[in-house]
PDB file of C-alpha atoms in Angstrom:
ATOM      1  CA  MET A   1     -46.115 -34.495 -10.839  1.00  0.00           C
ATOM      2  CA  THR A   2     -47.044 -30.923 -10.038  1.00  0.00           C
ATOM      3  CA  SER A   3     -46.237 -29.499  -6.616  1.00  0.00           C
ATOM      4  CA  THR A   4     -48.346 -27.061  -4.521  1.00  0.00           C
ATOM      5  CA  GLY A   5     -45.194 -25.303  -3.391  1.00  0.00           C
ATOM      6  CA  ILE A   6     -44.709 -27.112  -0.057  1.00  0.00           C
ATOM      7  CA  GLY A   7     -41.305 -26.712   1.436  1.00  0.00           C
ATOM      8  CA  GLU A   8     -39.674 -30.103   1.996  1.00  0.00           C
ATOM      9  CA  GLN A   9     -37.899 -28.992   5.186  1.00  0.00           C
ATOM     10  CA  ALA A  10     -41.348 -28.604   6.801  1.00  0.00           C
ATOM     11  CA  VAL A  11     -42.479 -32.112   5.964  1.00  0.00           C
ATOM     12  CA  ARG A  12     -42.555 -34.554   8.789  1.00  0.00           C
ATOM     13  CA  ALA A  13     -44.732 -37.334   7.309  1.00  0.00           C
ATOM     14  CA  VAL A  14     -45.377 -38.328   3.717  1.00  0.00           C
ATOM     15  CA  PHE A  15     -48.453 -40.147   2.511  1.00  0.00           C
ATOM     16  CA  THR A  16     -49.344 -41.556  -0.891  1.00  0.00           C
ATOM     17  CA  ASP A  17     -52.502 -42.987  -2.605  1.00  0.00           C
ATOM     18  CA  LEU A  18     -52.095 -46.275  -4.309  1.00  0.00           C
ATOM     19  CA  ASP A  19     -54.264 -46.635  -7.435  1.00  0.00           C
ATOM     20  CA  GLY A  20     -53.353 -44.327 -10.249  1.00  0.00           C
ATOM     21  CA  THR A  21     -50.689 -42.676  -7.983  1.00  0.00           C
ATOM     22  CA  LEU A  22     -48.076 -45.023  -6.819  1.00  0.00           C
ATOM     23  CA  VAL A  23     -49.132 -47.794  -9.250  1.00  0.00           C
ATOM     24  CA  SER A  24     -51.024 -47.497 -12.499  1.00  0.00           C
ATOM     25  CA  THR A  25     -53.843 -49.907 -11.860  1.00  0.00           C
ATOM     26  CA  LYS A  26     -56.596 -48.731 -14.103  1.00  0.00           C
ATOM     27  CA  ARG A  27     -56.417 -51.552 -16.620  1.00  0.00           C
ATOM     28  CA  ALA A  28     -56.144 -54.164 -13.943  1.00  0.00           C
ATOM     29  CA  ASN A  29     -59.145 -52.751 -11.982  1.00  0.00           C
ATOM     30  CA  TYR A  30     -61.153 -52.313 -15.143  1.00  0.00           C
ATOM     31  CA  GLY A  31     -60.516 -55.909 -16.312  1.00  0.00           C
ATOM     32  CA  ALA A  32     -61.558 -57.362 -12.991  1.00  0.00           C
ATOM     33  CA  TYR A  33     -64.665 -55.268 -12.594  1.00  0.00           C
ATOM     34  CA  ARG A  34     -65.662 -55.847 -16.251  1.00  0.00           C
ATOM     35  CA  ASP A  35     -65.384 -59.589 -15.745  1.00  0.00           C
ATOM     36  CA  ALA A  36     -67.191 -59.544 -12.433  1.00  0.00           C
ATOM     37  CA  LEU A  37     -70.087 -57.437 -13.825  1.00  0.00           C
ATOM     38  CA  ALA A  38     -70.260 -59.580 -16.911  1.00  0.00           C
ATOM     39  CA  SER A  39     -70.807 -62.649 -14.724  1.00  0.00           C
ATOM     40  CA  VAL A  40     -74.221 -61.058 -13.668  1.00  0.00           C
ATOM     41  CA  GLY A  41     -75.006 -59.881 -17.177  1.00  0.00           C
ATOM     42  CA  VAL A  42     -73.890 -56.205 -16.848  1.00  0.00           C
ATOM     43  CA  ASP A  43     -71.783 -54.546 -19.580  1.00  0.00           C
ATOM     44  CA  PHE A  44     -69.210 -52.205 -18.246  1.00  0.00           C
ATOM     45  CA  SER A  45     -67.425 -49.908 -20.638  1.00  0.00           C
ATOM     46  CA  TRP A  46     -64.008 -48.334 -20.193  1.00  0.00           C
ATOM     47  CA  GLN A  47     -65.550 -44.874 -20.380  1.00  0.00           C
ATOM     48  CA  THR A  48     -68.048 -45.656 -17.661  1.00  0.00           C
ATOM     49  CA  PHE A  49     -65.158 -47.144 -15.582  1.00  0.00           C
ATOM     50  CA  LEU A  50     -63.139 -43.986 -15.936  1.00  0.00           C
ATOM     51  CA  SER A  51     -66.081 -41.899 -14.670  1.00  0.00           C
ATOM     52  CA  THR A  52     -65.986 -43.921 -11.371  1.00  0.00           C
ATOM     53  CA  TRP A  53     -62.169 -43.586 -10.807  1.00  0.00           C
ATOM     54  CA  GLY A  54     -61.160 -42.814  -7.329  1.00  0.00           C
ATOM     55  CA  SER A  55     -64.641 -43.845  -5.896  1.00  0.00           C
ATOM     56  CA  ASP A  56     -65.302 -46.757  -3.706  1.00  0.00           C
ATOM     57  CA  SER A  57     -67.174 -49.738  -5.325  1.00  0.00           C
ATOM     58  CA  ARG A  58     -69.720 -49.526  -2.604  1.00  0.00           C
ATOM     59  CA  ASP A  59     -70.615 -46.120  -3.946  1.00  0.00           C
ATOM     60  CA  PHE A  60     -70.275 -46.545  -7.722  1.00  0.00           C
ATOM     61  CA  LEU A  61     -71.692 -50.020  -8.424  1.00  0.00           C
ATOM     62  CA  PRO A  62     -75.221 -49.179  -7.416  1.00  0.00           C
ATOM     63  CA  LEU A  63     -74.976 -46.265  -9.830  1.00  0.00           C
ATOM     64  CA  VAL A  64     -73.614 -48.182 -12.782  1.00  0.00           C
ATOM     65  CA  ALA A  65     -75.723 -51.298 -12.110  1.00  0.00           C
ATOM     66  CA  PRO A  66     -78.970 -50.076 -10.520  1.00  0.00           C
ATOM     67  CA  GLU A  67     -80.737 -53.213 -11.491  1.00  0.00           C
ATOM     68  CA  LEU A  68     -78.596 -55.205  -9.156  1.00  0.00           C
ATOM     69  CA  SER A  69     -79.717 -56.100  -5.539  1.00  0.00           C
ATOM     70  CA  ARG A  70     -77.435 -55.336  -2.682  1.00  0.00           C
ATOM     71  CA  VAL A  71     -76.630 -59.076  -2.395  1.00  0.00           C
ATOM     72  CA  GLN A  72     -75.623 -59.114  -6.077  1.00  0.00           C
ATOM     73  CA  ILE A  73     -73.489 -56.002  -5.731  1.00  0.00           C
ATOM     74  CA  ASP A  74     -71.698 -57.724  -2.729  1.00  0.00           C
ATOM     75  CA  GLY A  75     -71.203 -60.791  -4.989  1.00  0.00           C
ATOM     76  CA  VAL A  76     -69.717 -58.555  -7.761  1.00  0.00           C
ATOM     77  CA  ARG A  77     -67.314 -56.994  -5.332  1.00  0.00           C
ATOM     78  CA  ALA A  78     -66.206 -60.419  -4.093  1.00  0.00           C
ATOM     79  CA  GLU A  79     -65.816 -61.654  -7.559  1.00  0.00           C
ATOM     80  CA  LYS A  80     -63.754 -58.571  -8.570  1.00  0.00           C
ATOM     81  CA  ALA A  81     -61.378 -59.161  -5.628  1.00  0.00           C
ATOM     82  CA  ARG A  82     -61.015 -62.814  -6.675  1.00  0.00           C
ATOM     83  CA  ARG A  83     -60.118 -61.938 -10.325  1.00  0.00           C
ATOM     84  CA  TYR A  84     -57.903 -58.944  -9.607  1.00  0.00           C
ATOM     85  CA  PRO A  85     -54.594 -60.700  -8.848  1.00  0.00           C
ATOM     86  CA  GLY A  86     -54.849 -62.228 -12.290  1.00  0.00           C
ATOM     87  CA  TYR A  87     -54.660 -58.657 -13.817  1.00  0.00           C
ATOM     88  CA  LEU A  88     -51.614 -57.503 -11.862  1.00  0.00           C
ATOM     89  CA  ARG A  89     -49.398 -57.998 -14.871  1.00  0.00           C
ATOM     90  CA  ALA A  90     -51.256 -55.001 -16.320  1.00  0.00           C
ATOM     91  CA  THR A  91     -50.108 -52.699 -13.540  1.00  0.00           C
ATOM     92  CA  GLU A  92     -47.099 -50.364 -13.679  1.00  0.00           C
ATOM     93  CA  LEU A  93     -45.096 -48.911 -10.927  1.00  0.00           C
ATOM     94  CA  ASN A  94     -44.540 -45.154 -10.598  1.00  0.00           C
ATOM     95  CA  GLU A  95     -40.708 -45.471 -10.402  1.00  0.00           C
ATOM     96  CA  PRO A  96     -39.887 -41.788  -9.785  1.00  0.00           C
ATOM     97  CA  LEU A  97     -42.409 -41.532  -7.016  1.00  0.00           C
ATOM     98  CA  VAL A  98     -41.109 -44.761  -5.377  1.00  0.00           C
ATOM     99  CA  ARG A  99     -37.492 -43.433  -5.471  1.00  0.00           C
ATOM    100  CA  LEU A 100     -38.730 -40.174  -3.818  1.00  0.00           C
ATOM    101  CA  LEU A 101     -40.610 -42.077  -1.153  1.00  0.00           C
ATOM    102  CA  ARG A 102     -37.617 -44.295  -0.377  1.00  0.00           C
ATOM    103  CA  THR A 103     -35.513 -41.122   0.154  1.00  0.00           C
ATOM    104  CA  TRP A 104     -38.070 -39.607   2.518  1.00  0.00           C
ATOM    105  CA  ALA A 105     -38.467 -42.946   4.337  1.00  0.00           C
ATOM    106  CA  THR A 106     -34.872 -42.594   5.727  1.00  0.00           C
ATOM    107  CA  SER A 107     -36.016 -39.678   7.948  1.00  0.00           C
ATOM    108  CA  VAL A 108     -39.812 -39.461   8.198  1.00  0.00           C
ATOM    109  CA  PRO A 109     -42.802 -41.839   8.288  1.00  0.00           C
ATOM    110  CA  VAL A 110     -44.081 -42.832   4.822  1.00  0.00           C
ATOM    111  CA  ALA A 111     -47.561 -44.267   4.810  1.00  0.00           C
ATOM    112  CA  LEU A 112     -50.062 -45.626   2.158  1.00  0.00           C
ATOM    113  CA  VAL A 113     -53.517 -44.007   2.371  1.00  0.00           C
ATOM    114  CA  THR A 114     -55.964 -45.705   0.147  1.00  0.00           C
ATOM    115  CA  THR A 115     -59.587 -46.802   0.321  1.00  0.00           C
ATOM    116  CA  ALA A 116     -58.896 -49.927  -1.694  1.00  0.00           C
ATOM    117  CA  LYS A 117     -59.520 -53.116   0.299  1.00  0.00           C
ATOM    118  CA  ARG A 118     -56.585 -54.782   2.080  1.00  0.00           C
ATOM    119  CA  ALA A 119     -56.471 -57.948  -0.030  1.00  0.00           C
ATOM    120  CA  GLY A 120     -55.997 -55.961  -3.196  1.00  0.00           C
ATOM    121  CA  VAL A 121     -53.571 -53.591  -1.573  1.00  0.00           C
ATOM    122  CA  ASP A 122     -51.396 -56.432  -0.326  1.00  0.00           C
ATOM    123  CA  ALA A 123     -51.466 -58.140  -3.734  1.00  0.00           C
ATOM    124  CA  VAL A 124     -50.230 -55.002  -5.547  1.00  0.00           C
ATOM    125  CA  ILE A 125     -47.632 -54.222  -2.927  1.00  0.00           C
ATOM    126  CA  ALA A 126     -46.210 -57.730  -3.075  1.00  0.00           C
ATOM    127  CA  HIS A 127     -46.366 -57.811  -6.875  1.00  0.00           C
ATOM    128  CA  HIS A 128     -44.187 -54.689  -7.000  1.00  0.00           C
ATOM    129  CA  GLY A 129     -41.942 -55.449  -4.023  1.00  0.00           C
ATOM    130  CA  LEU A 130     -43.038 -52.559  -1.838  1.00  0.00           C
ATOM    131  CA  GLU A 131     -43.536 -54.405   1.459  1.00  0.00           C
ATOM    132  CA  GLN A 132     -40.712 -52.512   3.287  1.00  0.00           C
ATOM    133  CA  LEU A 133     -41.579 -49.023   2.036  1.00  0.00           C
ATOM    134  CA  PHE A 134     -44.392 -48.034   4.411  1.00  0.00           C
ATOM    135  CA  SER A 135     -44.394 -47.350   8.109  1.00  0.00           C
ATOM    136  CA  PHE A 136     -48.100 -48.263   8.064  1.00  0.00           C
ATOM    137  CA  ILE A 137     -51.058 -48.553   5.709  1.00  0.00           C
ATOM    138  CA  VAL A 138     -54.613 -47.120   5.977  1.00  0.00           C
ATOM    139  CA  CYS A 139     -56.912 -48.993   3.599  1.00  0.00           C
ATOM    140  CA  GLY A 140     -60.619 -49.425   2.983  1.00  0.00           C
ATOM    141  CA  ASP A 141     -60.961 -51.968   5.708  1.00  0.00           C
ATOM    142  CA  ASP A 142     -59.909 -49.461   8.365  1.00  0.00           C
ATOM    143  CA  ILE A 143     -62.583 -46.814   7.621  1.00  0.00           C
ATOM    144  CA  GLU A 144     -66.307 -46.385   7.357  1.00  0.00           C
ATOM    145  CA  ARG A 145     -66.518 -43.612   4.829  1.00  0.00           C
ATOM    146  CA  SER A 146     -64.357 -43.641   1.604  1.00  0.00           C
ATOM    147  CA  LYS A 147     -62.775 -40.784  -0.184  1.00  0.00           C
ATOM    148  CA  PRO A 148     -63.767 -37.914  -0.851  1.00  0.00           C
ATOM    149  CA  GLU A 149     -64.627 -38.115   2.866  1.00  0.00           C
ATOM    150  CA  PRO A 150     -61.553 -37.159   4.941  1.00  0.00           C
ATOM    151  CA  GLU A 151     -61.640 -40.150   7.293  1.00  0.00           C
ATOM    152  CA  ALA A 152     -58.661 -42.031   5.778  1.00  0.00           C
ATOM    153  CA  TYR A 153     -56.351 -39.038   5.972  1.00  0.00           C
ATOM    154  CA  ARG A 154     -57.460 -38.050   9.439  1.00  0.00           C
ATOM    155  CA  LEU A 155     -56.710 -41.586  10.643  1.00  0.00           C
ATOM    156  CA  ALA A 156     -53.184 -41.284   8.987  1.00  0.00           C
ATOM    157  CA  VAL A 157     -52.553 -37.901  10.593  1.00  0.00           C
ATOM    158  CA  GLU A 158     -53.574 -39.280  13.964  1.00  0.00           C
ATOM    159  CA  ALA A 159     -51.251 -42.208  13.523  1.00  0.00           C
ATOM    160  CA  VAL A 160     -48.192 -40.039  13.071  1.00  0.00           C
ATOM    161  CA  GLY A 161     -49.205 -37.659  15.871  1.00  0.00           C
ATOM    162  CA  LEU A 162     -48.676 -34.475  13.771  1.00  0.00           C
ATOM    163  CA  HIS A 163     -50.539 -31.422  12.521  1.00  0.00           C
ATOM    164  CA  PRO A 164     -52.054 -32.059   9.074  1.00  0.00           C
ATOM    165  CA  ALA A 165     -49.946 -29.167   7.659  1.00  0.00           C
ATOM    166  CA  GLN A 166     -46.789 -31.037   8.651  1.00  0.00           C
ATOM    167  CA  CYS A 167     -47.689 -33.848   6.280  1.00  0.00           C
ATOM    168  CA  ILE A 168     -47.989 -34.085   2.582  1.00  0.00           C
ATOM    169  CA  THR A 169     -49.643 -36.601   0.256  1.00  0.00           C
ATOM    170  CA  PHE A 170     -49.577 -37.616  -3.306  1.00  0.00           C
ATOM    171  CA  GLU A 171     -52.939 -38.155  -5.053  1.00  0.00           C
ATOM    172  CA  ASP A 172     -54.074 -38.452  -8.678  1.00  0.00           C
ATOM    173  CA  SER A 173     -57.840 -38.251  -8.534  1.00  0.00           C
ATOM    174  CA  ASP A 174     -60.190 -35.407  -7.692  1.00  0.00           C
ATOM    175  CA  VAL A 175     -61.881 -37.628  -5.097  1.00  0.00           C
ATOM    176  CA  GLY A 176     -58.549 -38.298  -3.380  1.00  0.00           C
ATOM    177  CA  ILE A 177     -57.475 -34.708  -3.482  1.00  0.00           C
ATOM    178  CA  GLU A 178     -60.733 -33.575  -1.953  1.00  0.00           C
ATOM    179  CA  SER A 179     -60.242 -36.119   0.875  1.00  0.00           C
ATOM    180  CA  ALA A 180     -56.817 -34.883   1.701  1.00  0.00           C
ATOM    181  CA  GLU A 181     -57.739 -31.238   1.592  1.00  0.00           C
ATOM    182  CA  ARG A 182     -60.723 -31.760   3.792  1.00  0.00           C
ATOM    183  CA  ALA A 183     -58.318 -33.360   6.334  1.00  0.00           C
ATOM    184  CA  GLY A 184     -56.028 -30.352   6.035  1.00  0.00           C
ATOM    185  CA  VAL A 185     -53.163 -32.301   4.312  1.00  0.00           C
ATOM    186  CA  PRO A 186     -51.338 -30.506   1.518  1.00  0.00           C
ATOM    187  CA  VAL A 187     -51.486 -32.352  -1.755  1.00  0.00           C
ATOM    188  CA  ILE A 188     -49.184 -32.973  -4.617  1.00  0.00           C
ATOM    189  CA  ARG A 189     -51.225 -34.058  -7.719  1.00  0.00           C
ATOM    190  CA  VAL A 190     -49.723 -36.900  -9.656  1.00  0.00           C
ATOM    191  CA  THR A 191     -50.437 -36.967 -13.394  1.00  0.00           C
ATOM    192  CA  TRP A 192     -50.063 -40.455 -14.774  1.00  0.00           C
ATOM    193  CA  SER A 193     -49.687 -40.602 -18.509  1.00  0.00           C
ATOM    194  CA  GLY A 194     -50.378 -43.653 -20.733  1.00  0.00           C
ATOM    195  CA  ASP A 195     -53.280 -45.233 -19.021  1.00  0.00           C
ATOM    196  CA  GLU A 196     -56.226 -43.179 -20.203  1.00  0.00           C
ATOM    197  CA  THR A 197     -57.032 -45.424 -23.254  1.00  0.00           C
ATOM    198  CA  ASN A 198     -57.873 -49.078 -23.222  1.00  0.00           C
TER     199      ASN A 198
END
């Protein structure tokens, strides 16, 4: 992880992204999307998947499968959600970050800020035993506009009743970092090694 030089003494709330930050989920997400798209005859390569990382499926599926109708895309999204729990064995917890968050959680609110959908978020959290870590969760079901739009982070800041500069967040993707920065929340970028190849 690389820090932006934020003083810990000033931090009054801590946020974290989920996919690729708190938990390495690229292989799991890829497998579920690949299978869902294959069910409607669309090939989905690892490299194409990586180019979509951090984006909401409502945004990237019409780009990677322009031949599909909106109804078909909605079906792919539902099929991906159905298949995703079967791939959770391919996920890996960011143990150092979890230890850091548990330390912070003794004195300040710790929240998950993700644009992943609630069902998938709950499945990942349960799989890794993180149910008690978060004061609250902002997920894709709570917002209209996904990252890089700042809505998710603005909602989190509003929930803790603080100035954005009194919070920090952990993010791995350019999309997530842009979202936090547009909301005024300082960012610590998480670099996750080992999941860039399939």
